[in-house]
């Protein structure tokens, strides 16, 4: 194939060994925290029936679903009338499956299908790719990984507090220090909707508010006006678009604003309880900030909502989530409340790369490279290689013989910190020549000394 024909779809990427090492570092850090908090692993298929996916993410989400054309003669059910009626009428005739848009809806489908085998509350984590037919741009991809942790089968607000605690542990493990956990509550948004005289329109309000950081207050108000919100309603709403701060700063003005709304009071009461739980966990600097314009556009959220931003990074928003009271109800399992958080690995990666937070010493694939100078030395090198691996040391033997320049360049490109040269002198003396690549020094060590050095984690 000509190289001019090589390429991959926009919004997707190849990941080379160094990038994969860094991605695995992120995955393992997040997975370790999930497991520590009692979450169990789960995987679901890449494709789901479209009947499972559609109608769960709002109109905008439905448009971003990747549909899969049915195998075989996919046009056999379609007629010329279907073609003339447009793609919305044609699509159900030719496509019955789609790539998953997130991990939460497939999780809800799994829970509904396996309700009799699951012990509730059910805590699961899932780390898999998702797909969205979005316009690719910096920090936004068509194929990307999510790392989700959800609890279903309980409405306890302890779960929200645990999510905040997990975010703390993950970021501590990754070395991210300057971040904000923005929280809000869908019932508080309902209360705000009632307070401005737009009762029952909180979903429309939420979808527009969710764009505040991207398009600014003026365009949010213009979008709401185009949706039919009245001028006096928008006048009442406008000051709230600037409200952001600690709970103590916002509590009183919020209480005054939603004083006649039971929904708003419910939202405020939940936030008060969650923050008290976080305090009781001994987390002194919670990084939590109440943001009354935070909405998160996904239609299934009903309670607390989260968005975590890294304050000194370009790709600031790295994870989000919230409470959904009846997501499984659409699959025939009503009244099962759940709450979850999703880390966007690709965004976490971009932030860590920008802030230079990757510990390079943790990312090399091998700790030592053995280089045999002749055939007899190679046989001896294989015994050394075996001993190193039995002791848990990541090691390899350079397969070709010749000039030293090649294996040394190989070690430098792979970031291997130690190169062990084995020739006739080393075989007869039992003393191996060990080159420290970073320092440019070398020393003579026995097999036992080399193993001991590497087992101590010396790089």
Coordinates of C-alpha atoms in Angstrom, one line a residue:
X1 CA 0.0 0.0 0.0
X2 CA 1.3 3.4 -0.9
X3 CA 2.1 5.6 2.1
X4 CA -0.1 8.3 0.7
X5 CA -3.1 6.1 1.5
X6 CA -2.1 5.5 5.1
X7 CA -4.0 7.3 7.8
X8 CA -6.5 6.9 10.6
X9 CA -10.0 8.6 11.0
X10 CA -10.0 12.1 12.4
X11 CA -10.5 12.2 16.1
X12 CA -8.7 8.9 16.7
X13 CA -5.0 8.3 17.6
X14 CA -2.3 5.7 17.6
X15 CA -0.5 5.3 21.0
X16 CA 3.2 4.4 20.8
X17 CA 5.1 2.6 23.6
X18 CA 6.1 5.8 25.6
X19 CA 2.5 7.2 25.4
X20 CA 1.1 3.8 26.4
X21 CA 3.5 3.6 29.4
X22 CA 2.1 7.0 30.6
X23 CA -1.5 6.0 29.9
X24 CA -1.0 2.8 31.9
X25 CA 0.4 4.8 34.7
X26 CA -2.8 6.8 34.8
X27 CA -5.0 3.7 34.4
X28 CA -3.3 1.9 37.2
X29 CA -3.4 4.9 39.6
X30 CA -7.2 5.3 39.0
X31 CA -7.9 1.6 39.2
X32 CA -6.0 1.3 42.4
X33 CA -8.2 3.9 44.1
X34 CA -11.4 2.4 42.7
X35 CA -10.4 -1.0 44.1
X36 CA -9.4 0.6 47.4
X37 CA -12.9 2.0 47.8
X38 CA -14.6 -1.4 47.2
X39 CA -15.5 -1.1 43.5
X40 CA -15.5 -4.3 41.3
X41 CA -14.4 -4.4 37.6
X42 CA -16.9 -4.7 34.8
X43 CA -16.8 -4.7 31.0
X44 CA -19.6 -4.3 28.4
X45 CA -19.6 -4.7 24.6
X46 CA -18.3 -1.9 22.4
X47 CA -21.7 -2.0 20.5
X48 CA -25.1 -1.8 22.0
X49 CA -28.6 -2.0 20.4
X50 CA -29.7 1.5 19.4
X51 CA -32.8 1.0 21.4
X52 CA -30.6 0.9 24.5
X53 CA -28.7 4.0 23.6
X54 CA -31.2 6.4 22.0
X55 CA -33.2 8.8 24.2
X56 CA -30.8 8.6 27.1
X57 CA -28.5 11.6 26.4
X58 CA -30.9 14.3 25.1
X59 CA -31.3 15.3 21.5
X60 CA -27.7 16.5 21.1
X61 CA -26.4 13.3 22.5
X62 CA -28.5 11.2 20.1
X63 CA -27.1 13.1 17.2
X64 CA -23.5 12.1 18.3
X65 CA -24.2 8.4 18.4
X66 CA -22.2 6.3 15.9
X67 CA -24.7 4.0 14.2
X68 CA -23.5 0.7 12.7
X69 CA -25.0 -0.4 9.4
X70 CA -26.6 -3.9 9.7
X71 CA -24.5 -6.7 8.2
X72 CA -25.4 -8.4 5.0
X73 CA -28.0 -6.8 2.7
X74 CA -28.7 -3.8 5.0
X75 CA -31.0 -2.2 2.4
X76 CA -33.4 -5.1 2.1
X77 CA -35.9 -3.5 4.5
X78 CA -35.6 0.0 3.0
X79 CA -37.9 1.3 0.3
X80 CA -37.6 4.3 -2.1
X81 CA -40.2 6.0 0.2
X82 CA -37.8 5.6 3.2
X83 CA -35.0 7.3 1.2
X84 CA -37.2 10.2 0.2
X85 CA -38.4 10.7 3.8
X86 CA -34.8 11.4 4.9
X87 CA -32.2 9.8 7.2
X88 CA -34.4 9.8 10.3
X89 CA -36.9 7.5 8.6
X90 CA -34.3 5.4 6.8
X91 CA -31.9 4.8 9.7
X92 CA -34.1 2.3 11.7
X93 CA -34.4 0.2 8.6
X94 CA -30.6 -0.1 8.0
X95 CA -29.0 0.2 11.5
X96 CA -30.1 -1.5 14.7
X97 CA -26.8 -1.1 16.7
X98 CA -24.4 1.7 17.7
X99 CA -21.1 2.2 19.4
X100 CA -21.5 3.1 23.1
X101 CA -21.6 6.8 23.8
X102 CA -20.6 6.4 27.5
X103 CA -20.3 3.7 30.1
X104 CA -23.2 4.7 32.3
X105 CA -26.1 3.6 30.1
X106 CA -24.6 0.2 29.2
X107 CA -24.0 -0.2 33.0
X108 CA -27.7 0.5 33.7
X109 CA -28.6 -2.0 31.0
X110 CA -26.3 -4.6 32.6
X111 CA -27.8 -4.0 36.1
X112 CA -31.3 -4.4 34.7
X113 CA -30.4 -7.7 32.9
X114 CA -28.6 -9.1 36.0
X115 CA -30.7 -7.8 38.8
X116 CA -31.2 -11.2 40.4
X117 CA -27.4 -12.0 40.6
X118 CA -26.2 -8.6 41.8
X119 CA -25.8 -7.8 45.5
X120 CA -27.1 -4.2 46.1
X121 CA -25.7 -1.7 46.5
X122 CA -23.6 -2.6 43.6
X123 CA -20.2 -0.8 43.2
X124 CA -18.5 -1.2 39.8
X125 CA -15.7 0.4 37.9
X126 CA -15.3 0.3 34.2
X127 CA -12.3 1.4 32.0
X128 CA -13.1 1.2 28.3
X129 CA -13.3 3.3 25.2
X130 CA -16.4 5.2 24.1
X131 CA -17.2 6.9 20.7
X132 CA -18.9 10.2 19.8
X133 CA -19.5 11.6 16.3
X134 CA -18.2 14.9 17.5
X135 CA -16.1 17.6 15.7
X136 CA -12.5 16.7 16.6
X137 CA -10.5 19.4 18.3
X138 CA -7.9 19.8 21.0
X139 CA -9.0 17.8 24.0
X140 CA -12.0 16.4 22.2
X141 CA -11.8 13.1 20.4
X142 CA -14.2 10.7 18.6
X143 CA -12.7 7.7 20.3
X144 CA -11.5 8.1 23.9
X145 CA -11.4 6.2 27.2
X146 CA -13.5 6.7 30.2
X147 CA -12.8 5.4 33.7
X148 CA -16.1 5.2 35.6
X149 CA -17.0 4.3 39.1
X150 CA -20.7 4.0 40.0
X151 CA -22.8 2.8 42.9
X152 CA -26.4 1.7 42.3
X153 CA -29.1 0.5 44.7
X154 CA -28.8 3.2 47.3
X155 CA -29.8 6.9 47.6
X156 CA -27.3 7.5 50.5
X157 CA -25.4 10.7 50.1
X158 CA -22.4 9.0 51.6
X159 CA -21.8 7.8 48.0
X160 CA -21.3 11.4 46.8
X161 CA -18.9 12.1 49.7
X162 CA -16.9 9.0 48.7
X163 CA -16.7 10.2 45.1
X164 CA -15.2 13.4 46.4
X165 CA -12.7 11.4 48.5
X166 CA -11.8 9.3 45.5
X167 CA -11.1 12.3 43.4
X168 CA -8.7 13.5 46.2
X169 CA -6.8 10.1 46.2
X170 CA -6.6 9.9 42.4
X171 CA -5.2 13.4 42.0
X172 CA -2.8 12.9 44.9
X173 CA -1.5 9.7 43.2
X174 CA -1.0 11.5 39.9
X175 CA 0.6 14.6 41.5
X176 CA -2.2 17.0 40.5
X177 CA -2.5 19.6 43.3
X178 CA -4.3 22.7 42.0
X179 CA -7.9 21.6 41.1
X180 CA -11.5 22.3 42.0
X181 CA -14.4 19.9 42.4
X182 CA -17.3 21.9 41.2
X183 CA -20.7 20.7 42.6
X184 CA -24.3 21.6 42.0
X185 CA -27.7 19.8 42.3
X186 CA -30.3 19.3 39.7
X187 CA -33.0 20.0 42.3
X188 CA -31.3 23.3 43.0
X189 CA -31.5 24.1 39.3
X190 CA -35.2 23.2 39.4
X191 CA -35.5 25.6 42.3
X192 CA -33.8 28.3 40.3
X193 CA -36.1 27.6 37.4
X194 CA -39.1 28.0 39.7
X195 CA -37.6 31.2 41.3
X196 CA -37.3 33.0 37.9
X197 CA -40.9 32.0 37.0
X198 CA -40.0 29.2 34.5
X199 CA -41.2 26.1 36.5
X200 CA -40.9 22.8 34.7
X201 CA -38.3 24.1 32.2
X202 CA -35.2 23.1 34.2
X203 CA -33.9 20.7 31.6
X204 CA -33.9 23.4 28.9
X205 CA -32.3 25.7 31.4
X206 CA -29.6 23.1 32.3
X207 CA -28.6 22.4 28.7
X208 CA -27.9 26.1 28.1
X209 CA -26.2 26.7 31.5
X210 CA -23.9 23.7 30.8
X211 CA -22.3 25.8 28.0
X212 CA -21.5 28.8 30.3
X213 CA -17.7 28.2 30.5
X214 CA -17.5 27.8 26.7
X215 CA -19.7 30.6 25.4
X216 CA -20.0 33.0 28.3
X217 CA -23.1 34.6 30.1
X218 CA -24.3 36.8 27.3
X219 CA -24.6 33.9 24.8
X220 CA -26.2 31.7 27.4
X221 CA -28.9 34.3 27.9
X222 CA -29.3 34.8 24.1
X223 CA -29.7 31.0 23.7
X224 CA -32.3 30.9 26.5
X225 CA -34.2 33.8 24.9
X226 CA -34.2 31.9 21.6
X227 CA -35.8 29.0 23.5
X228 CA -38.7 31.2 24.6
X229 CA -37.6 32.3 28.1
X230 CA -39.0 35.7 28.9
X231 CA -37.0 38.9 29.5
X232 CA -37.9 39.2 33.1
X233 CA -37.0 35.6 33.7
X234 CA -33.5 36.2 32.2
X235 CA -33.1 39.4 34.2
X236 CA -33.7 37.4 37.4
X237 CA -31.3 34.6 36.2
X238 CA -28.4 36.9 35.1
X239 CA -26.8 37.5 38.5
X240 CA -26.6 33.8 39.3
X241 CA -24.3 33.3 36.3
X242 CA -21.6 35.0 38.3
X243 CA -22.2 33.1 41.5
X244 CA -19.4 30.7 42.4
X245 CA -17.6 30.0 45.6
X246 CA -17.5 28.1 48.8
X247 CA -20.6 26.8 50.4
X248 CA -20.4 29.3 53.2
X249 CA -20.2 32.1 50.8
X250 CA -23.2 31.0 48.7
X251 CA -25.5 29.4 51.3
X252 CA -27.4 32.5 52.4
X253 CA -27.9 34.2 49.0
X254 CA -29.1 30.8 47.6
X255 CA -31.5 30.3 50.5
X256 CA -32.9 33.7 49.8
X257 CA -33.2 33.1 46.1
X258 CA -35.0 29.7 46.3
X259 CA -36.9 30.3 49.5
X260 CA -40.3 29.4 48.0
X261 CA -39.1 26.3 46.2
X262 CA -39.3 22.8 47.8
X263 CA -37.1 21.4 45.0
X264 CA -34.5 24.1 45.7
X265 CA -34.5 23.4 49.4
X266 CA -34.1 19.6 48.7
X267 CA -31.0 20.4 46.6
X268 CA -29.5 22.7 49.2
X269 CA -30.1 20.1 52.0
X270 CA -28.4 17.4 50.0
X271 CA -25.3 19.6 49.3
X272 CA -25.1 20.5 53.0
X273 CA -25.2 16.8 54.0
X274 CA -22.5 15.8 51.4
X275 CA -20.1 18.5 52.5
X276 CA -20.6 17.6 56.2
X277 CA -19.7 13.9 55.3
X278 CA -16.6 15.1 53.5
X279 CA -15.6 17.1 56.6
X280 CA -16.2 14.1 58.8
X281 CA -13.9 12.0 56.6
X282 CA -11.1 14.4 57.8
X283 CA -10.5 16.0 54.4
X284 CA -9.6 19.5 55.5
X285 CA -9.0 21.1 52.1
X286 CA -11.9 19.5 50.1
X287 CA -11.2 21.5 46.9
X288 CA -15.0 21.7 46.7
X289 CA -16.7 24.7 45.2
X290 CA -20.4 25.2 44.6
X291 CA -21.1 26.4 41.1
X292 CA -24.8 27.1 40.6
X293 CA -24.4 27.4 36.8
X294 CA -23.0 23.9 36.6
X295 CA -25.6 21.8 34.9
X296 CA -24.0 18.9 32.9
X297 CA -26.2 18.4 29.9
X298 CA -26.9 14.7 30.1
X299 CA -30.6 14.2 30.6
X300 CA -30.4 11.3 33.1
X301 CA -28.9 13.3 36.0
X302 CA -31.5 14.0 38.8
X303 CA -29.5 15.0 41.9
X304 CA -25.9 16.0 42.7
X305 CA -23.7 16.8 39.8
X306 CA -19.9 17.0 39.7
X307 CA -17.3 18.5 37.4
X308 CA -13.6 18.5 38.3
X309 CA -11.3 21.1 36.7
X310 CA -7.5 21.5 36.9
X311 CA -7.0 25.2 37.5
X312 CA -3.7 25.8 35.9
X313 CA -4.1 23.7 32.7
X314 CA -5.5 24.3 29.3
X315 CA -7.6 21.1 29.1
X316 CA -9.1 22.0 32.5
X317 CA -12.2 19.7 32.8
X318 CA -11.0 16.2 33.4
X319 CA -13.9 14.4 35.1
X320 CA -17.5 14.7 35.9
X321 CA -20.6 12.8 37.1
X322 CA -23.7 12.9 39.2
X323 CA -26.7 11.2 40.7
X324 CA -29.4 9.5 38.6
X325 CA -32.5 8.3 40.4
X326 CA -34.2 6.1 37.8
X327 CA -31.8 5.3 35.0
X328 CA -32.6 1.6 35.1
X329 CA -36.3 2.3 35.1
X330 CA -36.2 2.6 31.3
X331 CA -34.9 -1.0 31.2
X332 CA -37.7 -2.3 33.4
X333 CA -36.0 -1.9 36.8
X334 CA -37.6 1.1 38.5
X335 CA -36.6 3.0 41.6
X336 CA -32.9 2.1 41.6
X337 CA -30.9 5.2 42.4
X338 CA -27.3 5.5 41.4
X339 CA -24.4 7.9 41.4
X340 CA -21.1 7.9 39.6
X341 CA -18.0 9.7 38.4
X342 CA -16.1 9.4 35.1
X343 CA -12.4 10.3 34.6
X344 CA -11.5 11.3 31.0
X345 CA -8.1 9.6 30.6
X346 CA -7.2 11.5 27.5
X347 CA -7.8 14.8 29.2
X348 CA -5.9 13.7 32.3
X349 CA -3.0 12.7 30.1
X350 CA -3.0 16.1 28.3
X351 CA -3.0 18.0 31.7
X352 CA -0.2 15.8 33.1
X353 CA 1.9 16.3 30.0
X354 CA 1.3 20.1 30.0
X355 CA 2.2 20.3 33.7
X356 CA 5.1 17.8 33.3
X357 CA 3.8 15.5 36.0
X358 CA 4.8 12.1 34.6
X359 CA 7.6 10.4 36.6
X360 CA 9.9 9.3 33.8
X361 CA 11.7 6.7 36.0
X362 CA 8.4 4.8 36.3
X363 CA 7.8 4.6 32.6
X364 CA 10.8 2.7 31.1
X365 CA 9.8 -0.7 29.7
X366 CA 13.0 -2.5 30.8
X367 CA 15.3 -1.9 33.8
X368 CA 18.3 -3.6 32.2
X369 CA 19.6 -4.6 28.8
X370 CA 22.1 -7.4 28.5
X371 CA 24.5 -7.3 25.5
X372 CA 26.5 -10.5 24.7
X373 CA 29.7 -10.0 22.7
X374 CA 30.1 -13.5 21.3
X375 CA 28.3 -16.9 21.1
X376 CA 29.7 -18.3 24.4
X377 CA 28.9 -15.1 26.2
X378 CA 25.3 -15.3 24.9
X379 CA 24.8 -18.6 26.5
X380 CA 26.0 -17.2 29.8
X381 CA 23.9 -14.1 29.3
X382 CA 20.8 -16.2 29.0
X383 CA 21.4 -17.6 32.5
X384 CA 21.8 -14.1 33.9
X385 CA 18.6 -13.0 32.0
X386 CA 16.7 -15.9 33.6
X387 CA 17.9 -15.0 37.1
X388 CA 16.9 -11.4 36.7
X389 CA 13.4 -12.2 35.5
X390 CA 12.9 -14.7 38.2
X391 CA 13.6 -11.9 40.7
X392 CA 11.0 -9.7 39.1
X393 CA 13.4 -7.5 37.1
X394 CA 12.2 -6.3 33.7
X395 CA 15.1 -7.2 31.5
X396 CA 16.0 -8.2 27.9
X397 CA 18.9 -9.5 25.9
X398 CA 19.9 -7.6 22.8
X399 CA 19.4 -10.2 20.0
X400 CA 22.1 -9.2 17.5
X401 CA 25.9 -9.1 17.8
X402 CA 28.2 -6.5 16.3
X403 CA 29.2 -3.0 17.1
X404 CA 28.3 -1.7 20.6
X405 CA 26.8 1.5 19.1
X406 CA 23.5 -0.3 18.1
X407 CA 22.6 -1.8 21.5
X408 CA 23.6 1.5 23.3
X409 CA 21.4 3.5 20.9
X410 CA 18.6 1.0 21.5
X411 CA 18.9 1.4 25.2
X412 CA 18.9 5.2 25.0
X413 CA 15.8 5.3 22.7
X414 CA 13.9 3.0 25.1
X415 CA 15.1 4.7 28.2
X416 CA 16.7 1.6 29.6
X417 CA 18.9 2.8 32.6
X418 CA 21.4 0.0 32.8
X419 CA 23.3 -1.9 30.1
X420 CA 25.2 -5.0 31.1
X421 CA 28.1 -6.0 28.8
X422 CA 29.0 -9.7 28.8
X423 CA 32.1 -10.9 26.9
X424 CA 34.8 -13.6 27.5
X425 CA 36.4 -11.6 30.4
X426 CA 33.0 -11.3 32.2
X427 CA 32.3 -15.0 31.7
X428 CA 35.7 -16.1 33.1
X429 CA 35.7 -13.6 36.0
X430 CA 32.0 -13.7 36.9
X431 CA 32.1 -9.9 37.1
X432 CA 29.7 -8.2 34.8
X433 CA 30.4 -4.7 33.2
X434 CA 27.4 -2.5 34.1
X435 CA 27.0 0.8 32.3
X436 CA 24.8 3.5 34.0
X437 CA 23.4 5.2 30.9
X438 CA 22.2 8.5 32.5
X439 CA 25.5 9.1 34.4
X440 CA 27.8 7.7 31.7
X441 CA 29.7 5.6 34.3
X442 CA 30.3 1.9 34.6
X443 CA 31.3 -0.6 37.3
X444 CA 32.0 -4.3 37.8
X445 CA 29.3 -6.3 39.6
X446 CA 28.6 -10.0 40.3
X447 CA 25.2 -11.5 39.3
X448 CA 24.1 -11.3 42.9
X449 CA 25.2 -7.7 43.3
X450 CA 23.4 -6.8 40.1
X451 CA 20.2 -8.5 41.2
X452 CA 20.4 -6.8 44.6
X453 CA 20.9 -3.4 43.0
X454 CA 17.9 -3.8 40.7
X455 CA 15.7 -5.3 43.4
X456 CA 16.2 -2.2 45.5
X457 CA 14.6 -0.2 42.7
X458 CA 17.8 1.5 41.5
X459 CA 17.3 2.9 38.0

